[in-house]
mmCIF file of C-alpha atoms and ligand atoms in Angstrom:
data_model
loop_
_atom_site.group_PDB
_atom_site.id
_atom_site.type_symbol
_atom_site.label_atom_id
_atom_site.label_comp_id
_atom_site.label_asym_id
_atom_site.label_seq_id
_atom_site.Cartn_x
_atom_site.Cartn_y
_atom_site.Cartn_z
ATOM 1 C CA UNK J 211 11.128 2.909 -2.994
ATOM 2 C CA UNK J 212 10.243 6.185 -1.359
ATOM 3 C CA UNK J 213 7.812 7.451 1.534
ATOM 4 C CA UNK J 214 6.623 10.413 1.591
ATOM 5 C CA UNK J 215 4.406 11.570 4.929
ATOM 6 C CA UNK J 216 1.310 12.523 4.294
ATOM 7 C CA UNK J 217 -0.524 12.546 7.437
ATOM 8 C CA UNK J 218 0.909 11.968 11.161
ATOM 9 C CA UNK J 219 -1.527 12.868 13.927
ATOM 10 C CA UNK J 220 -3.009 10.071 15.609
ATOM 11 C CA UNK J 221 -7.252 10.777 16.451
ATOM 12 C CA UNK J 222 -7.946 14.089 14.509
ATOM 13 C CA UNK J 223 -5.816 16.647 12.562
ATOM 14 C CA UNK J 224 -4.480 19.192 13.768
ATOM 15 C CA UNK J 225 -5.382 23.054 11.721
ATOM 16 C CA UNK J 226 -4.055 22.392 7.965
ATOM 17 C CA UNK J 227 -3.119 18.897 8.551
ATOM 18 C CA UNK J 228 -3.993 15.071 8.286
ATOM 19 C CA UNK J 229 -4.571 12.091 10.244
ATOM 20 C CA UNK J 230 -2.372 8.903 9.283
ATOM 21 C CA UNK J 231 -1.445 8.683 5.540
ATOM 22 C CA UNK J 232 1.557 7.713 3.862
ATOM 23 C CA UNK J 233 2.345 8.034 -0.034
ATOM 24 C CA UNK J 234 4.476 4.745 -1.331
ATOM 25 C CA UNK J 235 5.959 4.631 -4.971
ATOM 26 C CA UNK J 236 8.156 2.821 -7.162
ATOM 27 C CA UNK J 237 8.719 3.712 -10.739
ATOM 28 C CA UNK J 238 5.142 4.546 -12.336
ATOM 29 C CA UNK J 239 3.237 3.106 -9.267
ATOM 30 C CA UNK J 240 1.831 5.031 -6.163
ATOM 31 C CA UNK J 241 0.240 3.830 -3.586
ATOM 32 C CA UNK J 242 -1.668 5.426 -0.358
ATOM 33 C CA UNK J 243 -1.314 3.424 2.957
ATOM 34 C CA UNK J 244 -4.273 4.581 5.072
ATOM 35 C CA UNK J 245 -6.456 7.422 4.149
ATOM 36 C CA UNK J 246 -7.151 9.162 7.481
ATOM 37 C CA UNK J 247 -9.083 12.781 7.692
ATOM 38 C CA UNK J 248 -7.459 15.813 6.225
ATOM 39 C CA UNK J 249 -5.553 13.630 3.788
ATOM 40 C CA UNK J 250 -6.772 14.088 0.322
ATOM 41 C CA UNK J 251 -6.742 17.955 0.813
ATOM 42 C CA UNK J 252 -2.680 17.150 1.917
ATOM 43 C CA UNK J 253 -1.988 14.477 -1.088
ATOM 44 C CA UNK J 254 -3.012 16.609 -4.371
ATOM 45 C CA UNK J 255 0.259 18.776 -3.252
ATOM 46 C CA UNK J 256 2.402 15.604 -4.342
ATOM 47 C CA UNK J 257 0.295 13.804 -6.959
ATOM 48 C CA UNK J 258 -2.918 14.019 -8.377
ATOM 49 C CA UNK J 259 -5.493 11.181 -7.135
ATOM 50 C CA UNK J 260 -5.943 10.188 -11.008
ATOM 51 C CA UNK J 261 -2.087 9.044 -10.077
ATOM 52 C CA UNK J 262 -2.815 6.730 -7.315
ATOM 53 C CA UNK J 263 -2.585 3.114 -8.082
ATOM 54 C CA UNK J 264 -4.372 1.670 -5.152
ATOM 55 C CA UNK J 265 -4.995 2.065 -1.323
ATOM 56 C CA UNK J 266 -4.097 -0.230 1.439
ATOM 57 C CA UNK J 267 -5.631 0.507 5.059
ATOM 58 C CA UNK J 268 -4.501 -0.845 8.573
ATOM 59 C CA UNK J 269 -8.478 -0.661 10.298
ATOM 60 C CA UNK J 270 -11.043 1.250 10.244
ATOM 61 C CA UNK J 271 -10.693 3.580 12.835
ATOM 62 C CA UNK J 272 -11.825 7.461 11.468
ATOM 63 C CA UNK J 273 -8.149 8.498 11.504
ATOM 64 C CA UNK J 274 -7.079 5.711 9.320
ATOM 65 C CA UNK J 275 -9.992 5.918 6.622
ATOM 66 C CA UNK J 276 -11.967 9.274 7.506
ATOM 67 C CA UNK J 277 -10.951 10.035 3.736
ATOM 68 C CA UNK J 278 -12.074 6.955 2.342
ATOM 69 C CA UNK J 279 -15.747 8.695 1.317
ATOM 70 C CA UNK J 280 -14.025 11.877 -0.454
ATOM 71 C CA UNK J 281 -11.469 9.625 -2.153
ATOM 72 C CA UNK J 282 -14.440 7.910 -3.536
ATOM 73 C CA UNK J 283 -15.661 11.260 -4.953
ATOM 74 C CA UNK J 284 -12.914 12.414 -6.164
ATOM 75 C CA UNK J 285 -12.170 9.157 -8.238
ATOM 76 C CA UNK J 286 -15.395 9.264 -9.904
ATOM 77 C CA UNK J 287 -15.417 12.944 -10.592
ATOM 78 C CA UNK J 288 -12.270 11.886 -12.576
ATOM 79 C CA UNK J 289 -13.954 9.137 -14.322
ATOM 80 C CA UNK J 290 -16.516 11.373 -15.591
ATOM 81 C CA UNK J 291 -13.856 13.807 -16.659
ATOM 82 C CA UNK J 292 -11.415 11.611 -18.188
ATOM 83 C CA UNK J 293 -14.310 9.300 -19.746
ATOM 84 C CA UNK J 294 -12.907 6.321 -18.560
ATOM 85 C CA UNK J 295 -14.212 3.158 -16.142
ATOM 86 C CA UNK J 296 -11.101 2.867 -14.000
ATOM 87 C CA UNK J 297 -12.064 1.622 -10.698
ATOM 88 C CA UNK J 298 -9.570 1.943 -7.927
ATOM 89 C CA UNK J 299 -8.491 -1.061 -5.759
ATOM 90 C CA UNK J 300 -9.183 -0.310 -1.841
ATOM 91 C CA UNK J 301 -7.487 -3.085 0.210
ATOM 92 C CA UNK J 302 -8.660 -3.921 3.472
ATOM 93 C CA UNK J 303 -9.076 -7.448 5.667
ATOM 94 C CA UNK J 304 -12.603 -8.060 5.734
ATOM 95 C CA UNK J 305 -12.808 -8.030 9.328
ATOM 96 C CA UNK J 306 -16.008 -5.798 9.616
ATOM 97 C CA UNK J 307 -17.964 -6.506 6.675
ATOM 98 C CA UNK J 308 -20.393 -3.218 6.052
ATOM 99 C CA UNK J 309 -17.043 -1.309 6.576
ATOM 100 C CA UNK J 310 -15.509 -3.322 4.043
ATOM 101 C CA UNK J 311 -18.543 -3.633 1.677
ATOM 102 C CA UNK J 312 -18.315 0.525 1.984
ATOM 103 C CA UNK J 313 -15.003 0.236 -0.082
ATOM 104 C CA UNK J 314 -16.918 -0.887 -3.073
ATOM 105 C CA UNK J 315 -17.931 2.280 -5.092
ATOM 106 C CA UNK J 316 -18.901 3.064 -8.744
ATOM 107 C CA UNK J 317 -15.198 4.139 -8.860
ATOM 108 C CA UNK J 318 -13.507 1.812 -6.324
ATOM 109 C CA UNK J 319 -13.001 -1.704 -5.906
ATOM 110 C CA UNK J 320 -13.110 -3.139 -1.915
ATOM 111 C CA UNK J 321 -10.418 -5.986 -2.082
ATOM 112 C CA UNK J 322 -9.674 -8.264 0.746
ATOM 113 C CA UNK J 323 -5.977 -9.325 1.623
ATOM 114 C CA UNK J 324 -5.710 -12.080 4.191
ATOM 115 C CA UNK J 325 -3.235 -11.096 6.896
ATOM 116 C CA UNK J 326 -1.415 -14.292 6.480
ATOM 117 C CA UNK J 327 -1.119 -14.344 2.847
ATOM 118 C CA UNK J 328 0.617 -11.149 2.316
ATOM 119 C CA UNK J 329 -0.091 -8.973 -0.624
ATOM 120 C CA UNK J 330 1.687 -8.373 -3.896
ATOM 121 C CA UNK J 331 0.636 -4.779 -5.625
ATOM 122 C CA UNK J 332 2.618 -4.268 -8.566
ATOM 123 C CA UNK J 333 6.165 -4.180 -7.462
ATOM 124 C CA UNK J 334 5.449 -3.931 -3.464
ATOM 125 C CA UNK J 335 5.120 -7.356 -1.340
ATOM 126 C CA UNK J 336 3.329 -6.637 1.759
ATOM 127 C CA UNK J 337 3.340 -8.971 4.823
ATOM 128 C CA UNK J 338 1.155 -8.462 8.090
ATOM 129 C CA UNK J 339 0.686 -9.161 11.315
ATOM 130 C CA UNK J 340 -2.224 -8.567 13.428
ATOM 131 C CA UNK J 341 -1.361 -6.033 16.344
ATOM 132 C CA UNK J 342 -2.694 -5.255 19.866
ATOM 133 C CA UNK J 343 -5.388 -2.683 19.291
ATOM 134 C CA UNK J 344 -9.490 -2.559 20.011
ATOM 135 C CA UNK J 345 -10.176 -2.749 16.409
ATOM 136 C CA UNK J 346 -8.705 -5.593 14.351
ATOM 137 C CA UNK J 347 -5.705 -3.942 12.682
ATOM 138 C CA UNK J 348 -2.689 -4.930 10.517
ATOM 139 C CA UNK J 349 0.981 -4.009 11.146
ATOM 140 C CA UNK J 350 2.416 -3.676 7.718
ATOM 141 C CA UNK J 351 6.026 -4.813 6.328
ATOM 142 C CA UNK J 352 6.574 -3.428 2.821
ATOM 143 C CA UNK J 353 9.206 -4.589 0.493
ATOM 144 C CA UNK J 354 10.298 -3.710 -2.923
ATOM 145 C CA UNK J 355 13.811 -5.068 -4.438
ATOM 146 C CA UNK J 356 15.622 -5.065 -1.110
ATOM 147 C CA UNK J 357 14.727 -2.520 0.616
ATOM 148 C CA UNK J 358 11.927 -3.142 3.128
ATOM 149 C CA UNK J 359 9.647 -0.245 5.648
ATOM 150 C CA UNK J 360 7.944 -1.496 8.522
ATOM 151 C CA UNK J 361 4.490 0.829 9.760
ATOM 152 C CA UNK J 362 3.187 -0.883 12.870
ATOM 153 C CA UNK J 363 -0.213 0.645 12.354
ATOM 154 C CA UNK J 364 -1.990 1.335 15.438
ATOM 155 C CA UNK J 365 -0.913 -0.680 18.228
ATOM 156 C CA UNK J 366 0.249 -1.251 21.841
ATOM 157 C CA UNK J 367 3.630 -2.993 22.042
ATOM 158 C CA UNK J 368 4.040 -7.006 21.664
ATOM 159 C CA UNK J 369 7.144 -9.007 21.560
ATOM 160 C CA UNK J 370 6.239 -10.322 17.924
ATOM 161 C CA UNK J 371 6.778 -6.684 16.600
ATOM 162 C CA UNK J 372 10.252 -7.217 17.087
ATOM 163 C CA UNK J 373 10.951 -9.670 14.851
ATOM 164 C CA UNK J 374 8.230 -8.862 12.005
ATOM 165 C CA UNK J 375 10.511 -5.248 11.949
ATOM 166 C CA UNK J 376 13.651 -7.036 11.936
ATOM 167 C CA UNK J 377 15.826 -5.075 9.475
ATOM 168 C CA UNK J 378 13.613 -2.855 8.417
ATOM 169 C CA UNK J 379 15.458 0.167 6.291
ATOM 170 C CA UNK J 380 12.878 2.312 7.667
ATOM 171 C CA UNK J 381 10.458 1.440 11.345
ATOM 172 C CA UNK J 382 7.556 4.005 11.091
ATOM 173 C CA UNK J 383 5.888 3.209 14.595
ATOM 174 C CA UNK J 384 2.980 4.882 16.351
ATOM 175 C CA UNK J 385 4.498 7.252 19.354
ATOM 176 C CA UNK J 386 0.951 8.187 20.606
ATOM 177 C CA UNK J 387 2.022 8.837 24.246
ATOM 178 C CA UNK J 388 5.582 9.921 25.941
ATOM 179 C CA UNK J 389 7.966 7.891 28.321
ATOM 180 C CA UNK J 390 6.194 6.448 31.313
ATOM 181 C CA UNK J 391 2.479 6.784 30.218
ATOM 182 C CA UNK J 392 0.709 3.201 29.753
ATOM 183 C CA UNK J 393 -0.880 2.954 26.473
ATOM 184 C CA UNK J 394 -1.828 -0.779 26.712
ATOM 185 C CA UNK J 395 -5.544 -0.120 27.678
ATOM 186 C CA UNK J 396 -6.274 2.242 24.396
ATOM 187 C CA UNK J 397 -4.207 0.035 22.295
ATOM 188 C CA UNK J 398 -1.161 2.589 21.221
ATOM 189 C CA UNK J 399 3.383 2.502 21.881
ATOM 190 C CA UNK J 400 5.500 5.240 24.171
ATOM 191 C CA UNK J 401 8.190 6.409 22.457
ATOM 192 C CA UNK J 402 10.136 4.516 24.716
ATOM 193 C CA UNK J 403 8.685 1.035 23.579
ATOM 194 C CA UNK J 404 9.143 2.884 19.877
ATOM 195 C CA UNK J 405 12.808 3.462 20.722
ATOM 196 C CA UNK J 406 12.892 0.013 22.298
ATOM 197 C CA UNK J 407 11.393 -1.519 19.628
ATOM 198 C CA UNK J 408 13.872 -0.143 16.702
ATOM 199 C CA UNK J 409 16.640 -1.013 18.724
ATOM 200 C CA UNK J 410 15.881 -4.661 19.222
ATOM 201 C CA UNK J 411 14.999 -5.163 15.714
ATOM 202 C CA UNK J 412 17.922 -3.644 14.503
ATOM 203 C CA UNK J 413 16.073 -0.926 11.561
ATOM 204 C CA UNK J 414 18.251 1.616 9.934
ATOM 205 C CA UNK J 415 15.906 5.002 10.513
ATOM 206 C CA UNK J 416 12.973 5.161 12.412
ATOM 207 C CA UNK J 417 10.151 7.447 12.942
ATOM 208 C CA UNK J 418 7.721 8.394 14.942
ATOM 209 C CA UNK J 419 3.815 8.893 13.916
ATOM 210 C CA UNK J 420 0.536 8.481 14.948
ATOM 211 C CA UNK J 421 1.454 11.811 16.780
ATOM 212 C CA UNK J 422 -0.022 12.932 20.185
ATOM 213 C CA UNK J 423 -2.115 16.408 20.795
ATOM 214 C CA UNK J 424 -0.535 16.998 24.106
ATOM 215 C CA UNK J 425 2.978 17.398 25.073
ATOM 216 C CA UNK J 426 5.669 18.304 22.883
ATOM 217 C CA UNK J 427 6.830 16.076 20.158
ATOM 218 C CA UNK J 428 10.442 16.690 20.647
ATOM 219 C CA UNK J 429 10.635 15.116 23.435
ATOM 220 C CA UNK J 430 9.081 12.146 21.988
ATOM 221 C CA UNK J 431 12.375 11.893 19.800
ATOM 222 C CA UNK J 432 14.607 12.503 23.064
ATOM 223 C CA UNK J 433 12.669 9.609 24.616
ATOM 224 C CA UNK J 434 13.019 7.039 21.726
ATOM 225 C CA UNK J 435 17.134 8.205 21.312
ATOM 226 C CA UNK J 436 17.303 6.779 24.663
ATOM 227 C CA UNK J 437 17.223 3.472 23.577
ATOM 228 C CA UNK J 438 17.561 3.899 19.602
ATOM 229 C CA UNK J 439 20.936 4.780 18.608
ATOM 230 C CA UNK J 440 20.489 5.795 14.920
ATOM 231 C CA UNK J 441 18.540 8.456 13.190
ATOM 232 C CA UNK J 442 15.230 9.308 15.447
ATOM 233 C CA UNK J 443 12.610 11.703 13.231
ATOM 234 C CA UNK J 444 8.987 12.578 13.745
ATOM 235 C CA UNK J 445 7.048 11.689 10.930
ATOM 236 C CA UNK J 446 5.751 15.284 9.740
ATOM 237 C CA UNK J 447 4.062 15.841 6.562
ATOM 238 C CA UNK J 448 6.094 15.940 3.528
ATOM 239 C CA UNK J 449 9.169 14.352 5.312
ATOM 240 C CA UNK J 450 10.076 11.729 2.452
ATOM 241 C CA UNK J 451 12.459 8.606 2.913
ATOM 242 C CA UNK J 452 14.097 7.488 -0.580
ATOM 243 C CA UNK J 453 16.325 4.239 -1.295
ATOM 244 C CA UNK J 454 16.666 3.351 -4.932
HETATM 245 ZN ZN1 ZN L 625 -6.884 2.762 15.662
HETATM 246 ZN ZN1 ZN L 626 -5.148 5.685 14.812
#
């Protein structure tokens, strides 16, 4: 399986960059995990969007699905181009129905996965748990022959986190504010509980997203090392993670 960032700021993107989006594949298949703003423009430097399999999205906050309406557009400019009827599968819990009922397009197919049911999309099995955020949103714990990634999604921190990231090869977590700030009100992780958080669920790698327009992001990293012994990287665009 391999990860390759797309998009890491949390809110809006910075100049030339993308709100949260993350390119998954496997063999032949390629998925997008969230589609926030600025990421379509970033993605057609990896693949094509005639490439991508299907979407899965966390909530519908703007920075998660911003590029939901363009991604639309752009599949059904290639189905008039390539003279075919493929319709794209968007996958979202139907928690807010017109926003879900907007994933349904001439060239896109709104699908609903229920949290505790999981998800199987071609070779990927998805499990989720709901996290601590003002929208309903969906932590996410992808697996594919062994080798498992955890995204918390937006979220403040909850004990239950630690155990659905148990393992995890890879823990990309939402850093949206820096040791000693208290982001329980708007719903997002220090990197303290991030570094916290990967230690007690014992993950191989993790990463830091979701990324903060204030401060500087290297000390985000210094913050979660305090806790996290192993590897400690902010999630910038085209940083890709690879276990075959
Ligand atoms: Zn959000
Ligand atoms: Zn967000």
């Amino acid at each position: 399986m391999k990860l390759t960032v797309i998009g890491s700021w949390g809110a809006y993107p910075a100049a030339n960059a993308a709100t949260s989006c993350y390119l998954l594949e496997h063999k032949d298949w390629k998925i997008l995990i969230d589609l926030g703003s600025g990421a379509l423009s970033r993605l057609q430097q990896y693949v094509t969007v005639d490439q991508i399999n299907a979407v899965v999205l966390s909530h519908f906050h703007h920075d998660h699905v911003a590029d939901v309406g363009s991604f639309q557009y752009a599949c059904l400019i290639d189905q008039q181009l390539q003279k075919h009827e493929r319709e794209v599968p968007i996958y979202a819990a139907r928690d807010d129905d017109s926003a879900f009922l907007a994933l349904d397009h001439v060239a896109t197919d709104a699908r609903a996965y229920k949290p505790d049911e999981g998800l199987q999309i071609g070779p990927f099995s998805f499990d989720f748990i709901q996290t601590k955020h003002p929208k309903p949103c969906y932590a996410m714990r992808i697996s594919v022959e062994g080798t498992t990634i955890v995204y918390t999604a937006d979220t403040s921190y909850f004990a239950e986190l630690t155990g659905f990231a148990e393992g995890a090869d890879l823990l990309l977590a939402e850093s949206s504010f820096y040791y000693g700030m208290d982001g329980s009100v708007p719903g997002h992780m220090t990197s303290e509980e991030c570094g916290k958080l990967a230690a007690d669920a014992e993950v191989q790698q993790l990463w830091l997203t979701h990324l903060p327009h204030f401060g500087d992001h290297k000390d985000l990293v210094q913050e979660a090392k305090q806790h996290f012994h192993g590897s400690v990287k902010l999630a910038e665009e085209g940083l890709t993670f690879q276990i075959d």
